[in-house]
């Protein structure tokens, strides 16, 4: 652990915002003792007794990073930190930053690395004060620069890269609904997409809200066809290289979703060598 702290300190000269991130992330990151996965073609061996994992979820908009990351966070007892949620919290507050962020998000573009790292640092700081350790990051890093900064400050144990065909992604984004009261995500799309290039067909049943949420459903302002298509373009340009960054480190686990949540969740647990029925884990789900 001392070596990790020394590494943070020595890299803290790079820039002001990196310093901020480093200071804030320090205790969260240093509390993890999970073993980094280095081999080229690895079988993820996760010690389920040590749940202070430091994982990253990558994948195109609409692939389901939030759904799976949040379920795993409950199972493993670590916070699920979605930078998209941090951005949305910020833009719902009034102020000059909110106006600037609304414009960026509604154009399907990325917020600057500086702003995103500052938001993430604040979130880590709040978590640190509450005694959180470990994390599952969702939506960060989204550029190679963000990945390099993260790499400078801490060891990521595993990067899960979720995959779905583009047609499914678009339908999922357009069908996404959020309950404005409880914050839960639903999806009204009934997806049946024919597999292409040897890939199997994909079917996903809608994930409908319970009666108490029906009248409170809202749609994200950036889930329109035009903005989703720009977000996908930005993903391929800026975020896909992050997959290579982690692939080269032997940390990337590709996971092609076989269908909706009922089919995909058990398969994902299997791929991660996680057992949902283990004592504390089953209680948490
Ligand atoms: P998401 O909920 O992950 O789709 O994020 C919503 C929006 O927030 C994105 O389209 C970006 O404008 C912004 N955003 C979220 N995470 C990042 C990030 N790591 N870097 C830059 N912009 C981000």
mmCIF file of C-alpha atoms and ligand atoms in Angstrom:
data_model
loop_
_atom_site.group_PDB
_atom_site.id
_atom_site.type_symbol
_atom_site.label_atom_id
_atom_site.label_comp_id
_atom_site.label_asym_id
_atom_site.label_seq_id
_atom_site.Cartn_x
_atom_site.Cartn_y
_atom_site.Cartn_z
ATOM 1 C CA UNK A 1 0.000 0.000 0.000
ATOM 2 C CA UNK A 2 2.865 2.370 0.834
ATOM 3 C CA UNK A 3 4.179 1.832 -2.694
ATOM 4 C CA UNK A 4 0.860 2.879 -4.171
ATOM 5 C CA UNK A 5 0.801 6.034 -2.058
ATOM 6 C CA UNK A 6 4.383 6.855 -3.117
ATOM 7 C CA UNK A 7 3.374 6.377 -6.754
ATOM 8 C CA UNK A 8 0.495 8.822 -6.320
ATOM 9 C CA UNK A 9 2.769 11.405 -4.725
ATOM 10 C CA UNK A 10 5.453 11.124 -7.365
ATOM 11 C CA UNK A 11 2.930 11.508 -10.197
ATOM 12 C CA UNK A 12 1.250 14.456 -8.546
ATOM 13 C CA UNK A 13 3.411 17.038 -10.256
ATOM 14 C CA UNK A 14 1.747 16.665 -13.668
ATOM 15 C CA UNK A 15 -1.079 19.228 -13.460
ATOM 16 C CA UNK A 16 -3.349 20.993 -11.040
ATOM 17 C CA UNK A 17 -6.441 19.002 -11.816
ATOM 18 C CA UNK A 18 -4.532 15.742 -11.732
ATOM 19 C CA UNK A 19 -3.190 16.725 -8.299
ATOM 20 C CA UNK A 20 -6.710 17.295 -7.110
ATOM 21 C CA UNK A 21 -7.821 13.934 -8.416
ATOM 22 C CA UNK A 22 -4.816 12.212 -6.905
ATOM 23 C CA UNK A 23 -5.338 13.706 -3.469
ATOM 24 C CA UNK A 24 -9.003 12.855 -3.511
ATOM 25 C CA UNK A 25 -8.604 9.327 -4.850
ATOM 26 C CA UNK A 26 -5.741 8.411 -2.622
ATOM 27 C CA UNK A 27 -7.395 6.647 0.256
ATOM 28 C CA UNK A 28 -10.113 5.082 -1.870
ATOM 29 C CA UNK A 29 -7.601 3.595 -4.240
ATOM 30 C CA UNK A 30 -5.058 2.561 -1.656
ATOM 31 C CA UNK A 31 -7.643 0.516 0.218
ATOM 32 C CA UNK A 32 -7.917 -2.007 -2.605
ATOM 33 C CA UNK A 33 -5.792 -5.125 -2.466
ATOM 34 C CA UNK A 34 -7.357 -7.032 -5.351
ATOM 35 C CA UNK A 35 -4.826 -8.494 -7.764
ATOM 36 C CA UNK A 36 -4.463 -6.754 -11.116
ATOM 37 C CA UNK A 37 -5.071 -9.047 -14.057
ATOM 38 C CA UNK A 38 -2.157 -8.918 -16.445
ATOM 39 C CA UNK A 39 -2.305 -11.904 -18.786
ATOM 40 C CA UNK A 40 -3.289 -11.491 -22.467
ATOM 41 C CA UNK A 41 -6.129 -14.032 -22.511
ATOM 42 C CA UNK A 42 -7.162 -14.259 -18.934
ATOM 43 C CA UNK A 43 -9.844 -15.990 -16.964
ATOM 44 C CA UNK A 44 -10.984 -13.399 -14.459
ATOM 45 C CA UNK A 45 -10.144 -14.806 -11.059
ATOM 46 C CA UNK A 46 -11.863 -12.571 -8.612
ATOM 47 C CA UNK A 47 -11.554 -13.302 -4.956
ATOM 48 C CA UNK A 48 -15.140 -12.828 -3.868
ATOM 49 C CA UNK A 49 -14.015 -12.509 -0.259
ATOM 50 C CA UNK A 50 -12.111 -9.356 -1.083
ATOM 51 C CA UNK A 51 -14.834 -7.192 -2.529
ATOM 52 C CA UNK A 52 -12.966 -3.883 -2.591
ATOM 53 C CA UNK A 53 -12.739 -4.185 -6.321
ATOM 54 C CA UNK A 54 -11.661 -1.334 -8.575
ATOM 55 C CA UNK A 55 -13.443 -2.036 -11.827
ATOM 56 C CA UNK A 56 -14.298 -0.040 -14.921
ATOM 57 C CA UNK A 57 -17.277 -0.594 -17.202
ATOM 58 C CA UNK A 58 -16.798 0.383 -20.835
ATOM 59 C CA UNK A 59 -19.266 0.244 -23.682
ATOM 60 C CA UNK A 60 -21.321 2.297 -26.109
ATOM 61 C CA UNK A 61 -24.217 4.475 -24.970
ATOM 62 C CA UNK A 62 -27.247 2.321 -24.198
ATOM 63 C CA UNK A 63 -25.346 -0.938 -23.767
ATOM 64 C CA UNK A 64 -26.405 -1.263 -20.116
ATOM 65 C CA UNK A 65 -23.269 -0.227 -18.209
ATOM 66 C CA UNK A 66 -25.377 1.459 -15.521
ATOM 67 C CA UNK A 67 -27.696 -1.512 -15.041
ATOM 68 C CA UNK A 68 -24.950 -4.096 -14.671
ATOM 69 C CA UNK A 69 -22.531 -1.877 -12.761
ATOM 70 C CA UNK A 70 -25.203 -0.952 -10.251
ATOM 71 C CA UNK A 71 -26.240 -4.587 -9.703
ATOM 72 C CA UNK A 72 -22.629 -5.632 -9.241
ATOM 73 C CA UNK A 73 -21.992 -2.764 -6.860
ATOM 74 C CA UNK A 74 -24.748 -4.085 -4.586
ATOM 75 C CA UNK A 75 -23.402 -7.615 -4.880
ATOM 76 C CA UNK A 76 -19.826 -6.602 -4.098
ATOM 77 C CA UNK A 77 -20.551 -3.813 -1.614
ATOM 78 C CA UNK A 78 -18.649 -1.112 -3.509
ATOM 79 C CA UNK A 79 -20.001 2.196 -4.848
ATOM 80 C CA UNK A 80 -21.194 2.457 -8.419
ATOM 81 C CA UNK A 81 -19.902 5.777 -9.717
ATOM 82 C CA UNK A 82 -21.354 6.919 -13.037
ATOM 83 C CA UNK A 83 -19.816 10.112 -14.359
ATOM 84 C CA UNK A 84 -22.936 10.651 -16.522
ATOM 85 C CA UNK A 85 -24.981 10.820 -13.293
ATOM 86 C CA UNK A 86 -22.503 13.336 -11.848
ATOM 87 C CA UNK A 87 -22.875 15.458 -14.969
ATOM 88 C CA UNK A 88 -26.686 15.267 -14.836
ATOM 89 C CA UNK A 89 -26.673 16.237 -11.136
ATOM 90 C CA UNK A 90 -24.536 19.232 -12.002
ATOM 91 C CA UNK A 91 -26.723 20.332 -14.888
ATOM 92 C CA UNK A 92 -29.863 20.139 -12.807
ATOM 93 C CA UNK A 93 -28.328 22.692 -10.433
ATOM 94 C CA UNK A 94 -28.458 26.293 -11.584
ATOM 95 C CA UNK A 95 -25.257 28.148 -12.373
ATOM 96 C CA UNK A 96 -22.849 28.919 -15.214
ATOM 97 C CA UNK A 97 -21.400 25.377 -15.275
ATOM 98 C CA UNK A 98 -24.888 23.919 -15.589
ATOM 99 C CA UNK A 99 -25.622 25.967 -18.717
ATOM 100 C CA UNK A 100 -22.307 24.996 -20.288
ATOM 101 C CA UNK A 101 -22.815 21.294 -19.493
ATOM 102 C CA UNK A 102 -26.389 21.249 -20.819
ATOM 103 C CA UNK A 103 -25.142 22.515 -24.172
ATOM 104 C CA UNK A 104 -22.365 19.921 -24.378
ATOM 105 C CA UNK A 105 -24.553 16.984 -23.301
ATOM 106 C CA UNK A 106 -27.372 17.968 -25.672
ATOM 107 C CA UNK A 107 -24.928 17.997 -28.564
ATOM 108 C CA UNK A 108 -23.800 14.469 -27.667
ATOM 109 C CA UNK A 109 -20.243 15.714 -27.053
ATOM 110 C CA UNK A 110 -17.872 14.938 -24.196
ATOM 111 C CA UNK A 111 -17.372 17.266 -21.265
ATOM 112 C CA UNK A 112 -13.745 18.370 -20.858
ATOM 113 C CA UNK A 113 -11.392 16.046 -18.975
ATOM 114 C CA UNK A 114 -10.805 18.843 -16.428
ATOM 115 C CA UNK A 115 -14.493 19.223 -15.561
ATOM 116 C CA UNK A 116 -15.150 15.494 -15.434
ATOM 117 C CA UNK A 117 -12.156 14.826 -13.218
ATOM 118 C CA UNK A 118 -13.154 17.612 -10.896
ATOM 119 C CA UNK A 119 -16.692 16.137 -10.590
ATOM 120 C CA UNK A 120 -15.261 12.660 -10.033
ATOM 121 C CA UNK A 121 -12.807 13.942 -7.433
ATOM 122 C CA UNK A 122 -15.626 15.563 -5.479
ATOM 123 C CA UNK A 123 -17.627 12.335 -5.613
ATOM 124 C CA UNK A 124 -14.643 10.302 -4.397
ATOM 125 C CA UNK A 125 -14.077 12.795 -1.603
ATOM 126 C CA UNK A 126 -17.686 12.458 -0.412
ATOM 127 C CA UNK A 127 -17.383 8.658 -0.558
ATOM 128 C CA UNK A 128 -14.102 8.730 1.303
ATOM 129 C CA UNK A 129 -15.730 10.707 4.124
ATOM 130 C CA UNK A 130 -18.402 8.005 4.348
ATOM 131 C CA UNK A 131 -15.777 5.249 4.529
ATOM 132 C CA UNK A 132 -16.314 3.872 1.035
ATOM 133 C CA UNK A 133 -13.656 1.694 -0.503
ATOM 134 C CA UNK A 134 -13.323 0.194 -3.963
ATOM 135 C CA UNK A 135 -15.516 1.297 -6.871
ATOM 136 C CA UNK A 136 -17.137 0.367 -10.105
ATOM 137 C CA UNK A 137 -16.671 3.225 -12.544
ATOM 138 C CA UNK A 138 -19.245 3.627 -15.303
ATOM 139 C CA UNK A 139 -18.653 6.109 -18.112
ATOM 140 C CA UNK A 140 -15.108 6.891 -16.986
ATOM 141 C CA UNK A 141 -12.513 6.830 -18.468
ATOM 142 C CA UNK A 142 -13.902 7.909 -21.815
ATOM 143 C CA UNK A 143 -10.730 9.239 -23.386
ATOM 144 C CA UNK A 144 -7.215 7.829 -23.426
ATOM 145 C CA UNK A 145 -6.086 10.875 -21.445
ATOM 146 C CA UNK A 146 -8.608 10.090 -18.697
ATOM 147 C CA UNK A 147 -7.403 6.456 -18.713
ATOM 148 C CA UNK A 148 -3.782 7.580 -18.384
ATOM 149 C CA UNK A 149 -4.615 9.864 -15.467
ATOM 150 C CA UNK A 150 -6.509 7.066 -13.736
ATOM 151 C CA UNK A 151 -3.616 4.713 -14.416
ATOM 152 C CA UNK A 152 -1.230 7.197 -12.798
ATOM 153 C CA UNK A 153 -3.166 7.276 -9.566
ATOM 154 C CA UNK A 154 -4.414 3.770 -8.999
ATOM 155 C CA UNK A 155 -4.536 0.144 -10.170
ATOM 156 C CA UNK A 156 -7.651 -0.908 -11.999
ATOM 157 C CA UNK A 157 -8.273 -4.608 -11.434
ATOM 158 C CA UNK A 158 -10.598 -5.333 -14.305
ATOM 159 C CA UNK A 159 -12.267 -3.575 -17.232
ATOM 160 C CA UNK A 160 -15.533 -5.037 -18.494
ATOM 161 C CA UNK A 161 -16.341 -4.090 -22.071
ATOM 162 C CA UNK A 162 -20.031 -4.632 -22.777
ATOM 163 C CA UNK A 163 -21.044 -5.160 -26.397
ATOM 164 C CA UNK A 164 -24.292 -5.041 -28.341
ATOM 165 C CA UNK A 165 -25.001 -4.465 -32.053
ATOM 166 C CA UNK A 166 -25.487 -0.786 -32.934
ATOM 167 C CA UNK A 167 -29.129 -1.275 -33.972
ATOM 168 C CA UNK A 168 -29.933 -2.586 -30.492
ATOM 169 C CA UNK A 169 -28.069 0.305 -28.833
ATOM 170 C CA UNK A 170 -30.136 2.890 -30.667
ATOM 171 C CA UNK A 171 -33.426 1.145 -29.852
ATOM 172 C CA UNK A 172 -32.404 0.799 -26.207
ATOM 173 C CA UNK A 173 -31.532 4.498 -25.886
ATOM 174 C CA UNK A 174 -34.803 5.551 -27.506
ATOM 175 C CA UNK A 175 -36.792 3.225 -25.207
ATOM 176 C CA UNK A 176 -35.052 4.310 -22.007
ATOM 177 C CA UNK A 177 -37.276 5.877 -19.321
ATOM 178 C CA UNK A 178 -36.363 7.062 -15.852
ATOM 179 C CA UNK A 179 -38.690 7.470 -12.897
ATOM 180 C CA UNK A 180 -38.315 11.101 -11.843
ATOM 181 C CA UNK A 181 -39.182 10.143 -8.281
ATOM 182 C CA UNK A 182 -37.259 6.951 -7.433
ATOM 183 C CA UNK A 183 -34.584 7.373 -10.129
ATOM 184 C CA UNK A 184 -34.910 3.786 -11.413
ATOM 185 C CA UNK A 185 -34.280 3.022 -15.072
ATOM 186 C CA UNK A 186 -36.794 1.240 -17.282
ATOM 187 C CA UNK A 187 -37.069 0.460 -20.957
ATOM 188 C CA UNK A 188 -40.209 0.395 -23.055
ATOM 189 C CA UNK A 189 -38.520 -0.987 -26.194
ATOM 190 C CA UNK A 190 -39.405 -4.468 -27.373
ATOM 191 C CA UNK A 191 -36.249 -5.452 -29.199
ATOM 192 C CA UNK A 192 -35.915 -8.171 -31.833
ATOM 193 C CA UNK A 193 -32.843 -7.694 -33.978
ATOM 194 C CA UNK A 194 -31.652 -10.246 -36.537
ATOM 195 C CA UNK A 195 -28.051 -11.271 -36.029
ATOM 196 C CA UNK A 196 -25.626 -10.239 -38.779
ATOM 197 C CA UNK A 197 -22.173 -11.578 -39.720
ATOM 198 C CA UNK A 198 -22.661 -14.849 -37.846
ATOM 199 C CA UNK A 199 -23.917 -13.144 -34.681
ATOM 200 C CA UNK A 200 -27.043 -14.554 -33.026
ATOM 201 C CA UNK A 201 -30.411 -12.767 -33.057
ATOM 202 C CA UNK A 202 -30.976 -10.516 -30.050
ATOM 203 C CA UNK A 203 -34.298 -10.214 -28.268
ATOM 204 C CA UNK A 204 -34.979 -8.061 -25.241
ATOM 205 C CA UNK A 205 -38.298 -7.773 -23.497
ATOM 206 C CA UNK A 206 -39.288 -4.325 -22.272
ATOM 207 C CA UNK A 207 -38.404 -3.578 -18.666
ATOM 208 C CA UNK A 208 -41.655 -1.934 -17.637
ATOM 209 C CA UNK A 209 -42.105 0.279 -14.582
ATOM 210 C CA UNK A 210 -44.327 -0.644 -11.624
ATOM 211 C CA UNK A 211 -47.692 1.224 -11.460
ATOM 212 C CA UNK A 212 -46.395 3.848 -8.984
ATOM 213 C CA UNK A 213 -43.700 4.991 -11.460
ATOM 214 C CA UNK A 214 -45.781 5.035 -14.666
ATOM 215 C CA UNK A 215 -46.944 8.647 -14.410
ATOM 216 C CA UNK A 216 -43.497 9.889 -13.384
ATOM 217 C CA UNK A 217 -41.444 8.605 -16.298
ATOM 218 C CA UNK A 218 -39.057 10.978 -18.025
ATOM 219 C CA UNK A 219 -36.726 10.632 -20.991
ATOM 220 C CA UNK A 220 -33.116 11.812 -20.977
ATOM 221 C CA UNK A 221 -32.738 14.920 -23.129
ATOM 222 C CA UNK A 222 -29.807 13.276 -24.959
ATOM 223 C CA UNK A 223 -31.734 10.096 -25.846
ATOM 224 C CA UNK A 224 -33.067 11.404 -29.177
ATOM 225 C CA UNK A 225 -32.132 9.680 -32.442
ATOM 226 C CA UNK A 226 -29.880 12.516 -33.614
ATOM 227 C CA UNK A 227 -28.019 12.884 -30.313
ATOM 228 C CA UNK A 228 -27.642 9.112 -29.833
ATOM 229 C CA UNK A 229 -26.092 8.868 -33.270
ATOM 230 C CA UNK A 230 -23.616 11.650 -32.387
ATOM 231 C CA UNK A 231 -22.854 9.993 -29.021
ATOM 232 C CA UNK A 232 -22.077 6.754 -30.868
ATOM 233 C CA UNK A 233 -19.800 8.611 -33.295
ATOM 234 C CA UNK A 234 -18.000 10.257 -30.369
ATOM 235 C CA UNK A 235 -17.696 6.855 -28.662
ATOM 236 C CA UNK A 236 -15.992 5.299 -31.696
ATOM 237 C CA UNK A 237 -13.651 8.270 -32.066
ATOM 238 C CA UNK A 238 -12.723 9.042 -28.457
ATOM 239 C CA UNK A 239 -13.661 6.082 -26.279
ATOM 240 C CA UNK A 240 -12.916 3.038 -28.411
ATOM 241 C CA UNK A 241 -9.163 3.699 -28.100
ATOM 242 C CA UNK A 242 -9.643 3.280 -24.327
ATOM 243 C CA UNK A 243 -10.567 -0.359 -25.038
ATOM 244 C CA UNK A 244 -7.156 -0.821 -26.697
ATOM 245 C CA UNK A 245 -5.458 0.929 -23.770
ATOM 246 C CA UNK A 246 -6.793 -1.706 -21.363
ATOM 247 C CA UNK A 247 -6.543 -4.567 -23.884
ATOM 248 C CA UNK A 248 -2.811 -3.885 -24.063
ATOM 249 C CA UNK A 249 -2.640 -4.103 -20.282
ATOM 250 C CA UNK A 250 -4.429 -7.497 -20.362
ATOM 251 C CA UNK A 251 -7.244 -6.121 -18.201
ATOM 252 C CA UNK A 252 -10.056 -6.050 -20.738
ATOM 253 C CA UNK A 253 -12.834 -8.597 -20.501
ATOM 254 C CA UNK A 254 -15.098 -8.489 -23.560
ATOM 255 C CA UNK A 255 -18.674 -9.425 -22.856
ATOM 256 C CA UNK A 256 -21.202 -9.755 -25.679
ATOM 257 C CA UNK A 257 -24.633 -9.442 -24.137
ATOM 258 C CA UNK A 258 -26.728 -12.443 -25.184
ATOM 259 C CA UNK A 259 -30.060 -10.619 -24.659
ATOM 260 C CA UNK A 260 -31.871 -8.721 -21.929
ATOM 261 C CA UNK A 261 -31.183 -8.679 -18.224
ATOM 262 C CA UNK A 262 -32.600 -12.154 -17.390
ATOM 263 C CA UNK A 263 -30.298 -13.876 -19.924
ATOM 264 C CA UNK A 264 -27.287 -11.591 -19.516
ATOM 265 C CA UNK A 265 -26.983 -11.229 -15.737
ATOM 266 C CA UNK A 266 -26.274 -14.917 -14.926
ATOM 267 C CA UNK A 267 -23.866 -15.132 -17.877
ATOM 268 C CA UNK A 268 -22.006 -12.030 -16.706
ATOM 269 C CA UNK A 269 -21.700 -13.423 -13.179
ATOM 270 C CA UNK A 270 -20.351 -16.643 -14.651
ATOM 271 C CA UNK A 271 -17.800 -14.750 -16.756
ATOM 272 C CA UNK A 272 -16.703 -12.874 -13.632
ATOM 273 C CA UNK A 273 -16.529 -16.059 -11.546
ATOM 274 C CA UNK A 274 -18.997 -14.535 -9.132
ATOM 275 C CA UNK A 275 -21.555 -16.499 -7.203
ATOM 276 C CA UNK A 276 -24.733 -14.587 -6.521
ATOM 277 C CA UNK A 277 -25.780 -17.072 -3.870
ATOM 278 C CA UNK A 278 -22.810 -16.650 -1.606
ATOM 279 C CA UNK A 279 -24.009 -15.585 1.878
ATOM 280 C CA UNK A 280 -23.603 -11.775 2.035
ATOM 281 C CA UNK A 281 -23.949 -11.438 -1.727
ATOM 282 C CA UNK A 282 -27.346 -13.099 -1.941
ATOM 283 C CA UNK A 283 -28.571 -10.975 0.940
ATOM 284 C CA UNK A 284 -27.451 -7.850 -0.881
ATOM 285 C CA UNK A 285 -29.231 -8.508 -4.176
HETATM 286 P P1 LIG B 1 -23.661 8.897 -19.865
HETATM 287 O O1 LIG B 1 -24.776 8.906 -18.868
HETATM 288 O O2 LIG B 1 -22.509 8.065 -19.414
HETATM 289 O O3 LIG B 1 -24.141 8.556 -21.248
HETATM 290 O O4 LIG B 1 -23.103 10.393 -19.932
HETATM 291 C C1 LIG B 1 -23.912 11.478 -20.319
HETATM 292 C C2 LIG B 1 -23.041 12.599 -20.840
HETATM 293 O O5 LIG B 1 -22.194 13.094 -19.796
HETATM 294 C C3 LIG B 1 -22.095 12.219 -21.956
HETATM 295 O O6 LIG B 1 -22.694 12.226 -23.241
HETATM 296 C C4 LIG B 1 -21.021 13.290 -21.822
HETATM 297 O O7 LIG B 1 -21.467 14.530 -22.358
HETATM 298 C C5 LIG B 1 -20.914 13.457 -20.304
HETATM 299 N N1 LIG B 1 -19.896 12.542 -19.742
HETATM 300 C C6 LIG B 1 -20.103 11.496 -18.889
HETATM 301 N N2 LIG B 1 -18.948 10.905 -18.565
HETATM 302 C C7 LIG B 1 -17.979 11.587 -19.210
HETATM 303 C C8 LIG B 1 -16.564 11.455 -19.293
HETATM 304 N N3 LIG B 1 -15.896 10.489 -18.618
HETATM 305 N N4 LIG B 1 -15.876 12.342 -20.047
HETATM 306 C C9 LIG B 1 -16.511 13.323 -20.713
HETATM 307 N N5 LIG B 1 -17.844 13.494 -20.704
HETATM 308 C C10 LIG B 1 -18.579 12.645 -19.959
#
